[in-house]
Each structure stands twice: as C-alpha cells, then as structure tokens.
mmCIF file of C-alpha atoms in Angstrom:
data_model
loop_
_atom_site.group_PDB
_atom_site.id
_atom_site.type_symbol
_atom_site.label_atom_id
_atom_site.label_comp_id
_atom_site.label_asym_id
_atom_site.label_seq_id
_atom_site.Cartn_x
_atom_site.Cartn_y
_atom_site.Cartn_z
ATOM 1 C CA MET A 71 -27.830 -3.102 -46.816
ATOM 2 C CA SER A 72 -26.943 -1.219 -43.625
ATOM 3 C CA TRP A 73 -29.591 0.253 -41.357
ATOM 4 C CA ASN A 74 -30.019 3.979 -41.916
ATOM 5 C CA ILE A 75 -31.748 6.385 -39.542
ATOM 6 C CA GLN A 76 -32.941 8.420 -42.536
ATOM 7 C CA SER A 77 -35.324 5.531 -43.278
ATOM 8 C CA VAL A 78 -37.068 5.840 -39.891
ATOM 9 C CA LEU A 79 -40.436 7.578 -40.031
ATOM 10 C CA PRO A 80 -41.337 10.357 -37.550
ATOM 11 C CA GLN A 81 -42.628 9.038 -34.228
ATOM 12 C CA PRO A 82 -44.629 11.833 -32.567
ATOM 13 C CA GLY A 83 -46.165 11.004 -29.214
ATOM 14 C CA ARG A 84 -43.390 8.635 -28.161
ATOM 15 C CA VAL A 85 -41.276 9.475 -25.106
ATOM 16 C CA ALA A 86 -37.570 8.748 -24.657
ATOM 17 C CA VAL A 87 -35.196 9.185 -21.723
ATOM 18 C CA VAL A 88 -31.502 9.513 -22.574
ATOM 19 C CA THR A 89 -29.044 9.549 -19.685
ATOM 20 C CA GLY A 90 -25.944 11.660 -20.165
ATOM 21 C CA ALA A 91 -27.633 13.512 -23.023
ATOM 22 C CA ASN A 92 -25.616 16.720 -22.762
ATOM 23 C CA THR A 93 -22.501 15.443 -24.538
ATOM 24 C CA GLY A 94 -21.017 12.797 -26.818
ATOM 25 C CA LEU A 95 -23.037 9.720 -27.680
ATOM 26 C CA GLY A 96 -25.928 10.773 -25.458
ATOM 27 C CA PHE A 97 -26.214 14.164 -27.125
ATOM 28 C CA GLU A 98 -26.171 12.655 -30.617
ATOM 29 C CA THR A 99 -28.733 10.038 -29.587
ATOM 30 C CA ALA A 100 -31.048 12.657 -28.073
ATOM 31 C CA LYS A 101 -30.688 14.921 -31.110
ATOM 32 C CA ALA A 102 -31.583 12.104 -33.495
ATOM 33 C CA LEU A 103 -34.635 11.068 -31.466
ATOM 34 C CA ALA A 104 -35.759 14.708 -31.241
ATOM 35 C CA GLY A 105 -35.519 14.869 -35.025
ATOM 36 C CA LEU A 106 -38.020 12.004 -35.183
ATOM 37 C CA GLU A 107 -40.525 14.163 -33.265
ATOM 38 C CA MET A 108 -40.264 12.211 -30.018
ATOM 39 C CA THR A 109 -40.449 13.917 -26.656
ATOM 40 C CA VAL A 110 -36.902 13.534 -25.351
ATOM 41 C CA ILE A 111 -35.922 13.883 -21.696
ATOM 42 C CA LEU A 112 -32.306 14.974 -21.307
ATOM 43 C CA ALA A 113 -31.390 13.206 -18.060
ATOM 44 C CA CYS A 114 -28.169 14.889 -16.946
ATOM 45 C CA ARG A 115 -26.151 15.616 -13.825
ATOM 46 C CA ASN A 116 -25.333 19.212 -14.752
ATOM 47 C CA GLY A 117 -28.427 21.324 -15.392
ATOM 48 C CA GLN A 118 -26.628 24.148 -17.195
ATOM 49 C CA LYS A 119 -24.846 21.780 -19.572
ATOM 50 C CA ALA A 120 -28.164 20.065 -20.236
ATOM 51 C CA GLU A 121 -29.819 23.405 -21.031
ATOM 52 C CA ASP A 122 -26.947 24.219 -23.396
ATOM 53 C CA ALA A 123 -27.433 20.843 -25.108
ATOM 54 C CA LYS A 124 -31.158 21.525 -25.398
ATOM 55 C CA ALA A 125 -30.432 24.870 -27.092
ATOM 56 C CA ARG A 126 -28.057 23.208 -29.551
ATOM 57 C CA ILE A 127 -30.641 20.574 -30.456
ATOM 58 C CA LEU A 128 -33.291 23.233 -30.948
ATOM 59 C CA GLN A 129 -31.000 25.012 -33.396
ATOM 60 C CA VAL A 130 -31.103 21.874 -35.569
ATOM 61 C CA HIS A 131 -34.699 20.846 -34.804
ATOM 62 C CA PRO A 132 -36.600 24.048 -33.864
ATOM 63 C CA GLY A 133 -39.861 22.223 -33.227
ATOM 64 C CA ALA A 134 -38.389 19.554 -30.959
ATOM 65 C CA THR A 135 -40.005 18.718 -27.625
ATOM 66 C CA LEU A 136 -37.220 18.517 -25.047
ATOM 67 C CA ASP A 137 -37.308 18.359 -21.258
ATOM 68 C CA VAL A 138 -34.267 18.756 -18.987
ATOM 69 C CA MET A 139 -34.411 16.677 -15.800
ATOM 70 C CA LEU A 140 -31.591 16.335 -13.300
ATOM 71 C CA LEU A 141 -30.109 12.871 -12.828
ATOM 72 C CA ASP A 142 -26.870 12.085 -11.013
ATOM 73 C CA LEU A 143 -26.104 8.391 -11.369
ATOM 74 C CA ASN A 144 -23.470 8.757 -8.647
ATOM 75 C CA ALA A 145 -26.253 9.160 -6.065
ATOM 76 C CA LEU A 146 -29.120 6.711 -5.610
ATOM 77 C CA SER A 147 -31.199 9.468 -4.017
ATOM 78 C CA SER A 148 -30.926 11.446 -7.263
ATOM 79 C CA VAL A 149 -31.895 8.367 -9.294
ATOM 80 C CA LYS A 150 -35.017 7.947 -7.162
ATOM 81 C CA ALA A 151 -35.860 11.664 -7.329
ATOM 82 C CA PHE A 152 -35.523 11.632 -11.115
ATOM 83 C CA ALA A 153 -37.776 8.588 -11.402
ATOM 84 C CA ASP A 154 -40.393 10.130 -9.113
ATOM 85 C CA GLN A 155 -40.396 13.342 -11.157
ATOM 86 C CA PHE A 156 -40.643 11.476 -14.435
ATOM 87 C CA LEU A 157 -43.480 9.226 -13.241
ATOM 88 C CA ALA A 158 -45.412 12.245 -11.995
ATOM 89 C CA THR A 159 -45.018 13.976 -15.353
ATOM 90 C CA TYR A 160 -45.249 11.328 -18.081
ATOM 91 C CA SER A 161 -47.776 8.554 -18.606
ATOM 92 C CA ARG A 162 -45.581 6.523 -20.958
ATOM 93 C CA LEU A 163 -41.924 5.657 -21.601
ATOM 94 C CA ASP A 164 -41.161 4.176 -24.996
ATOM 95 C CA LEU A 165 -37.348 4.260 -24.891
ATOM 96 C CA LEU A 166 -34.983 4.214 -21.934
ATOM 97 C CA ILE A 167 -31.433 4.765 -23.180
ATOM 98 C CA ASN A 168 -28.987 3.851 -20.396
ATOM 99 C CA ASN A 169 -26.093 5.774 -21.923
ATOM 100 C CA ALA A 170 -24.247 7.884 -19.332
ATOM 101 C CA GLY A 171 -20.927 6.766 -17.939
ATOM 102 C CA LEU A 172 -17.286 7.456 -17.245
ATOM 103 C CA MET A 173 -14.135 5.742 -18.419
ATOM 104 C CA MET A 174 -10.971 4.925 -16.500
ATOM 105 C CA PRO A 175 -10.830 7.775 -13.956
ATOM 106 C CA PRO A 176 -8.610 7.785 -10.869
ATOM 107 C CA PHE A 177 -10.144 5.797 -8.027
ATOM 108 C CA SER A 178 -13.121 7.503 -6.430
ATOM 109 C CA LYS A 179 -16.427 6.561 -4.829
ATOM 110 C CA THR A 180 -20.015 7.525 -5.478
ATOM 111 C CA THR A 181 -22.171 9.137 -2.816
ATOM 112 C CA ASP A 182 -23.313 5.669 -1.762
ATOM 113 C CA GLY A 183 -19.769 4.293 -1.508
ATOM 114 C CA PHE A 184 -19.574 2.381 -4.788
ATOM 115 C CA GLU A 185 -16.453 2.479 -6.955
ATOM 116 C CA SER A 186 -17.290 5.244 -9.426
ATOM 117 C CA GLN A 187 -17.303 3.210 -12.651
ATOM 118 C CA ILE A 188 -19.418 0.298 -11.442
ATOM 119 C CA GLY A 189 -21.593 2.825 -9.624
ATOM 120 C CA ALA A 190 -22.312 5.318 -12.396
ATOM 121 C CA ASN A 191 -22.022 3.050 -15.423
ATOM 122 C CA TYR A 192 -23.968 0.100 -14.056
ATOM 123 C CA LEU A 193 -25.547 0.270 -10.589
ATOM 124 C CA GLY A 194 -27.171 3.667 -11.143
ATOM 125 C CA HIS A 195 -28.734 2.434 -14.375
ATOM 126 C CA PHE A 196 -29.814 -0.828 -12.712
ATOM 127 C CA ALA A 197 -31.703 1.196 -10.098
ATOM 128 C CA LEU A 198 -33.112 3.644 -12.649
ATOM 129 C CA THR A 199 -34.478 0.828 -14.796
ATOM 130 C CA GLY A 200 -36.144 -0.750 -11.787
ATOM 131 C CA HIS A 201 -37.816 2.493 -10.744
ATOM 132 C CA LEU A 202 -39.170 3.088 -14.263
ATOM 133 C CA LEU A 203 -39.949 -0.462 -15.347
ATOM 134 C CA GLU A 204 -43.667 -0.472 -14.556
ATOM 135 C CA ARG A 205 -44.189 2.612 -16.720
ATOM 136 C CA ILE A 206 -42.058 1.092 -19.494
ATOM 137 C CA ASN A 207 -43.976 -2.188 -19.396
ATOM 138 C CA SER A 208 -47.285 -0.350 -19.686
ATOM 139 C CA THR A 209 -46.098 1.312 -22.918
ATOM 140 C CA PRO A 210 -46.567 -0.701 -26.149
ATOM 141 C CA ASP A 211 -43.432 -1.581 -28.128
ATOM 142 C CA ALA A 212 -41.097 -0.144 -25.475
ATOM 143 C CA ARG A 213 -37.360 -0.809 -25.425
ATOM 144 C CA ILE A 214 -34.534 -0.483 -22.924
ATOM 145 C CA VAL A 215 -31.127 0.084 -24.528
ATOM 146 C CA THR A 216 -28.058 -0.310 -22.326
ATOM 147 C CA LEU A 217 -24.648 0.888 -23.469
ATOM 148 C CA SER A 218 -21.763 -1.521 -23.228
ATOM 149 C CA SER A 219 -18.308 -1.361 -24.835
ATOM 150 C CA MET A 220 -15.696 -3.464 -26.560
ATOM 151 C CA ALA A 221 -14.033 -3.226 -23.142
ATOM 152 C CA HIS A 222 -16.523 -5.812 -21.865
ATOM 153 C CA ARG A 223 -14.174 -8.386 -23.403
ATOM 154 C CA TRP A 224 -11.456 -7.647 -20.875
ATOM 155 C CA GLY A 225 -13.908 -7.385 -17.980
ATOM 156 C CA ARG A 226 -14.448 -9.896 -15.185
ATOM 157 C CA ILE A 227 -17.279 -9.730 -12.665
ATOM 158 C CA GLN A 228 -15.753 -9.701 -9.182
ATOM 159 C CA LEU A 229 -18.757 -10.710 -7.130
ATOM 160 C CA ASP A 230 -16.665 -10.727 -3.950
ATOM 161 C CA ASP A 231 -15.095 -7.320 -4.691
ATOM 162 C CA ILE A 232 -17.487 -5.504 -7.030
ATOM 163 C CA ASN A 233 -16.241 -2.122 -5.787
ATOM 164 C CA SER A 234 -12.538 -2.894 -6.342
ATOM 165 C CA ALA A 235 -11.803 -2.271 -2.662
ATOM 166 C CA LEU A 236 -9.027 -4.866 -2.516
ATOM 167 C CA LYS A 237 -7.275 -3.765 -5.703
ATOM 168 C CA TYR A 238 -8.114 -0.965 -8.119
ATOM 169 C CA SER A 239 -7.164 -0.987 -11.779
ATOM 170 C CA LYS A 240 -9.000 1.704 -13.719
ATOM 171 C CA ARG A 241 -8.852 -0.458 -16.856
ATOM 172 C CA ALA A 242 -10.103 -3.631 -15.155
ATOM 173 C CA SER A 243 -12.827 -1.746 -13.304
ATOM 174 C CA TYR A 244 -14.028 -0.115 -16.509
ATOM 175 C CA GLY A 245 -14.127 -3.503 -18.229
ATOM 176 C CA GLN A 246 -16.076 -4.955 -15.309
ATOM 177 C CA SER A 247 -18.619 -2.120 -15.420
ATOM 178 C CA LYS A 248 -19.221 -2.547 -19.146
ATOM 179 C CA LEU A 249 -19.439 -6.326 -18.852
ATOM 180 C CA ALA A 250 -21.962 -5.797 -16.065
ATOM 181 C CA CYS A 251 -24.014 -3.504 -18.323
ATOM 182 C CA LEU A 252 -24.111 -6.132 -21.062
ATOM 183 C CA MET A 253 -24.934 -8.996 -18.710
ATOM 184 C CA PHE A 254 -27.677 -6.819 -17.222
ATOM 185 C CA ALA A 255 -29.215 -6.258 -20.663
ATOM 186 C CA TYR A 256 -29.237 -9.999 -21.360
ATOM 187 C CA GLU A 257 -30.561 -10.978 -17.917
ATOM 188 C CA LEU A 258 -33.199 -8.245 -18.060
ATOM 189 C CA GLN A 259 -34.462 -9.697 -21.344
ATOM 190 C CA ARG A 260 -34.663 -13.186 -19.854
ATOM 191 C CA ARG A 261 -36.651 -11.888 -16.887
ATOM 192 C CA LEU A 262 -38.932 -9.776 -19.068
ATOM 193 C CA GLU A 263 -39.738 -12.839 -21.164
ATOM 194 C CA ARG A 264 -40.466 -14.964 -18.095
ATOM 195 C CA SER A 265 -42.773 -12.263 -16.732
ATOM 196 C CA GLY A 266 -44.725 -12.133 -19.991
ATOM 197 C CA SER A 267 -43.661 -8.568 -20.811
ATOM 198 C CA ALA A 268 -43.358 -7.479 -24.445
ATOM 199 C CA THR A 269 -40.698 -4.881 -23.578
ATOM 200 C CA LEU A 270 -37.365 -5.490 -25.289
ATOM 201 C CA SER A 271 -34.012 -5.226 -23.524
ATOM 202 C CA VAL A 272 -31.115 -4.751 -25.933
ATOM 203 C CA ALA A 273 -27.544 -3.470 -25.813
ATOM 204 C CA ALA A 274 -25.162 -1.512 -28.014
ATOM 205 C CA HIS A 275 -21.591 -0.332 -28.170
ATOM 206 C CA PRO A 276 -20.156 2.599 -30.176
ATOM 207 C CA GLY A 277 -16.901 1.106 -31.350
ATOM 208 C CA ILE A 278 -14.210 3.687 -30.691
ATOM 209 C CA ALA A 279 -15.692 7.161 -30.889
ATOM 210 C CA VAL A 280 -14.153 10.506 -30.024
ATOM 211 C CA THR A 281 -16.175 11.831 -27.066
ATOM 212 C CA ASP A 282 -15.672 13.400 -23.637
ATOM 213 C CA LEU A 283 -15.593 9.862 -22.249
ATOM 214 C CA ALA A 284 -11.881 9.861 -23.103
ATOM 215 C CA ARG A 285 -11.129 12.890 -20.911
ATOM 216 C CA TYR A 286 -8.881 10.812 -18.641
ATOM 217 C CA PHE A 287 -6.697 9.711 -21.569
ATOM 218 C CA PRO A 288 -3.199 11.241 -21.881
ATOM 219 C CA GLN A 289 -3.483 14.691 -23.467
ATOM 220 C CA LEU A 290 -0.916 13.855 -26.151
ATOM 221 C CA VAL A 291 -3.245 11.137 -27.460
ATOM 222 C CA MET A 292 -6.365 13.291 -27.812
ATOM 223 C CA PRO A 293 -5.478 15.243 -31.020
ATOM 224 C CA LEU A 294 -4.687 11.984 -32.811
ATOM 225 C CA MET A 295 -7.931 10.201 -31.955
ATOM 226 C CA LYS A 296 -10.068 12.050 -34.490
ATOM 227 C CA PHE A 297 -7.877 10.756 -37.314
ATOM 228 C CA PHE A 298 -8.262 7.081 -36.379
ATOM 229 C CA PHE A 299 -11.667 6.759 -34.735
ATOM 230 C CA GLN A 300 -15.213 7.707 -35.605
ATOM 231 C CA SER A 301 -17.292 10.695 -34.591
ATOM 232 C CA ALA A 302 -19.780 10.790 -31.727
ATOM 233 C CA TYR A 303 -22.587 10.840 -34.306
ATOM 234 C CA ASP A 304 -21.351 7.640 -35.955
ATOM 235 C CA GLY A 305 -20.740 6.122 -32.533
ATOM 236 C CA ALA A 306 -24.369 6.761 -31.598
ATOM 237 C CA LEU A 307 -25.754 4.882 -34.605
ATOM 238 C CA PRO A 308 -25.584 1.399 -32.992
ATOM 239 C CA THR A 309 -27.610 2.766 -30.073
ATOM 240 C CA LEU A 310 -30.163 4.245 -32.445
ATOM 241 C CA TYR A 311 -30.327 1.008 -34.438
ATOM 242 C CA ALA A 312 -30.940 -0.948 -31.208
ATOM 243 C CA ALA A 313 -33.654 1.532 -30.235
ATOM 244 C CA LEU A 314 -35.397 1.852 -33.593
ATOM 245 C CA GLY A 315 -34.484 -1.014 -35.927
ATOM 246 C CA ASP A 316 -37.450 -3.018 -37.207
ATOM 247 C CA ASP A 317 -35.494 -6.279 -37.068
ATOM 248 C CA ILE A 318 -34.290 -5.883 -33.476
ATOM 249 C CA VAL A 319 -35.364 -8.568 -31.004
ATOM 250 C CA GLY A 320 -34.818 -8.851 -27.280
ATOM 251 C CA GLY A 321 -31.244 -9.700 -26.329
ATOM 252 C CA ASP A 322 -29.689 -8.228 -29.471
ATOM 253 C CA TYR A 323 -26.317 -6.486 -29.213
ATOM 254 C CA CYS A 324 -25.418 -3.842 -31.797
ATOM 255 C CA GLY A 325 -22.106 -2.280 -32.806
ATOM 256 C CA PRO A 326 -20.134 -1.064 -35.847
ATOM 257 C CA ASP A 327 -19.551 -3.402 -38.783
ATOM 258 C CA GLY A 328 -15.920 -2.415 -39.466
ATOM 259 C CA LYS A 329 -12.712 -4.273 -38.638
ATOM 260 C CA GLY A 330 -12.578 -5.096 -34.967
ATOM 261 C CA GLU A 331 -15.940 -3.329 -34.548
ATOM 262 C CA ARG A 332 -13.982 -0.108 -34.052
ATOM 263 C CA GLN A 333 -15.996 1.901 -36.577
ATOM 264 C CA GLY A 334 -18.511 1.513 -39.377
ATOM 265 C CA ALA A 335 -22.219 1.157 -40.001
ATOM 266 C CA PRO A 336 -24.397 -0.362 -37.255
ATOM 267 C CA LYS A 337 -25.142 -4.084 -37.245
ATOM 268 C CA LYS A 338 -25.865 -6.898 -34.805
ATOM 269 C CA VAL A 339 -22.635 -8.180 -33.235
ATOM 270 C CA ARG A 340 -21.486 -10.983 -30.933
ATOM 271 C CA SER A 341 -20.267 -10.649 -27.382
ATOM 272 C CA SER A 342 -17.818 -12.542 -25.194
ATOM 273 C CA ARG A 343 -18.548 -15.944 -23.699
ATOM 274 C CA ALA A 344 -18.326 -14.424 -20.223
ATOM 275 C CA SER A 345 -21.148 -11.995 -21.036
ATOM 276 C CA GLN A 346 -23.452 -14.935 -21.736
ATOM 277 C CA ASP A 347 -22.869 -16.708 -18.405
ATOM 278 C CA ALA A 348 -26.423 -16.854 -17.060
ATOM 279 C CA ASP A 349 -25.373 -18.113 -13.616
ATOM 280 C CA VAL A 350 -23.062 -15.160 -13.030
ATOM 281 C CA ALA A 351 -25.751 -12.839 -14.418
ATOM 282 C CA VAL A 352 -28.244 -14.095 -11.823
ATOM 283 C CA ALA A 353 -25.709 -13.651 -9.021
ATOM 284 C CA LEU A 354 -24.881 -10.144 -10.277
ATOM 285 C CA TRP A 355 -28.590 -9.271 -10.408
ATOM 286 C CA GLN A 356 -29.112 -10.414 -6.827
ATOM 287 C CA LEU A 357 -26.020 -8.524 -5.634
ATOM 288 C CA SER A 358 -27.150 -5.395 -7.484
ATOM 289 C CA GLN A 359 -30.585 -5.511 -5.838
ATOM 290 C CA ASP A 360 -28.945 -5.802 -2.435
ATOM 291 C CA LEU A 361 -26.593 -2.887 -3.116
ATOM 292 C CA VAL A 362 -29.091 -0.396 -4.550
ATOM 293 C CA LYS A 363 -32.121 -1.575 -2.528
ATOM 294 C CA VAL A 364 -34.310 -1.790 -5.635
ATOM 295 C CA THR A 365 -35.969 -5.148 -6.347
ATOM 296 C CA TYR A 366 -37.766 -6.054 -9.565
ATOM 297 C CA LEU A 367 -38.505 -9.017 -11.853
ATOM 298 C CA PRO A 368 -37.877 -11.772 -9.268
ATOM 299 C CA ASP A 369 -36.187 -15.015 -10.239
ATOM 300 C CA SER A 370 -39.432 -16.982 -10.441
#
C-alpha cells in the first residue's frame, strides 16, 4: 500500500524550513506541512512572491503558522543572514527541506562566482545546512531532505571544473548539480552516523512534474507537458514521504513508483552507481567546504 499524506497526524510545535517555497514543489511541500499544523518558514529569494504564497496557503489552511524569511541561494552572504535570523528566532528545526533550484538556464554566475546551477542547487544548500546543523541536531527526530532529480543519472562530478569554466553544457551542469545534491545527502548521513547524531539525511526526486523549474524549456513544449507529466502536488509527495514517512531511515531516496519513475505514488527508489561513490563524495565535501567557507562534520 502506498504512503498517503492523509494518514499523517497533525504535528503542532514542529518547525520546518522549505527553500523555494513560493512556487512549484516547494509551495506544495510548504502547504502540506502547514496543513499538519507545523510552523513553516517560507525561505525565498523574492519577498513579494513569498508573501503571495503565504496568502494562498492561508486561504486553504486559515490557521496555519507561516513565516516569510528572505533567502537567496545565489549569495552566500544571504545564506548566512538567513541562518542568523532563523537561529535568533527559533529554538528548534525539525525539517530542513533543501528544495529550491533552477534547471538548465543560459550560463551565468552567482554572486560568489559559482556556475548558477551548482551554486544555487547545491553549494547554497550545502552552506545552509552547515549553518543550521547544530540547531537541527538539538531537535529530536529531525530530518534533512535534499532534492535531487532523475537527471542525476546523466551527471558527472567535475572536481577539477565544478563551475563549468572550461566548457558549459546546461544539461551536463544540471545533471552534475543534482548528482551533487544526492551525493551530499548520502555523505551527510554517513557523517551524521559517525558523529553519533540521530538526525536523518534523506533525498527525494519528483519524477517529471510541471513547475516553473521548466521555464527555460522551449515555449512550444510547455502546453504539452501537463498532458504527459504529473502536477506539482504529486511531484511534492516523494519529498513529503521522505520528510514524514514512518519507515524512512537515513540515506533513503524517494521518488514516484511509475514507469521510469516519471510519475506515480511515492516510494523508496534506487540511484545510480556514481551517486554511491563514497570516495568522490568525500572529495566533493572537502571541495564544497573550501568553496563556501563553511566547515562541519569533519572526516574523523
């Protein structure tokens, strides 16, 4: 029998941060968690869009507790400012949903000079997790859910050119960023276990869902997508299963159960052999710490 969010009991008092919560998968994730009576922080780059998302959630869940906080994953200074504000405001963090991202844009750089996809999708979340980890670890039964993609299967970690400076392919760079997210989730779990932490690090992917993430796709394709792929709500269910499922353990990876994992009910799924390369994961972790200047959970 498939996991169903309707079976999850209300969870008042718990606190969740959802990055990119103003649209798509992040919005649906935040709305569902708000419906479970959690305090949900909408961590978004655009304050007005976040306020609009908050209003839409309140229309569905009038009693929800929602807090808009600015977070721009393209700028490490914004990541640090968000973390400082959160830590000054909240004494616990039960769920960190590393959701926000972008998909196959033209080449551009973040404020700190990273290629935009590896920067926003992965490095920003790596830094955010590090800044918040002590608060997460002090919260019982906490989880960190990192969003990956089926695209991780075509990704390759270019340790000597992580920012695609030598050659940029928007497809290859997206695959690398989503492979990095998945390898991060696995390596984070290994390090949490070695440190004695009970926090779980897990990952999820939405299959193929119709969201604003596809805004760089050809315009002729967009009207057809809704007929072949699943909704943002359905795409968010693997994330919610990873965050809330009673049978979830550290290192689990969740996605749709349909053909090719493109759509369907959430279940635990397998990932590529490359994603499970622990040696590359360690090297990526060390490189990430050097790039973002945030160090946590040392190797030994």
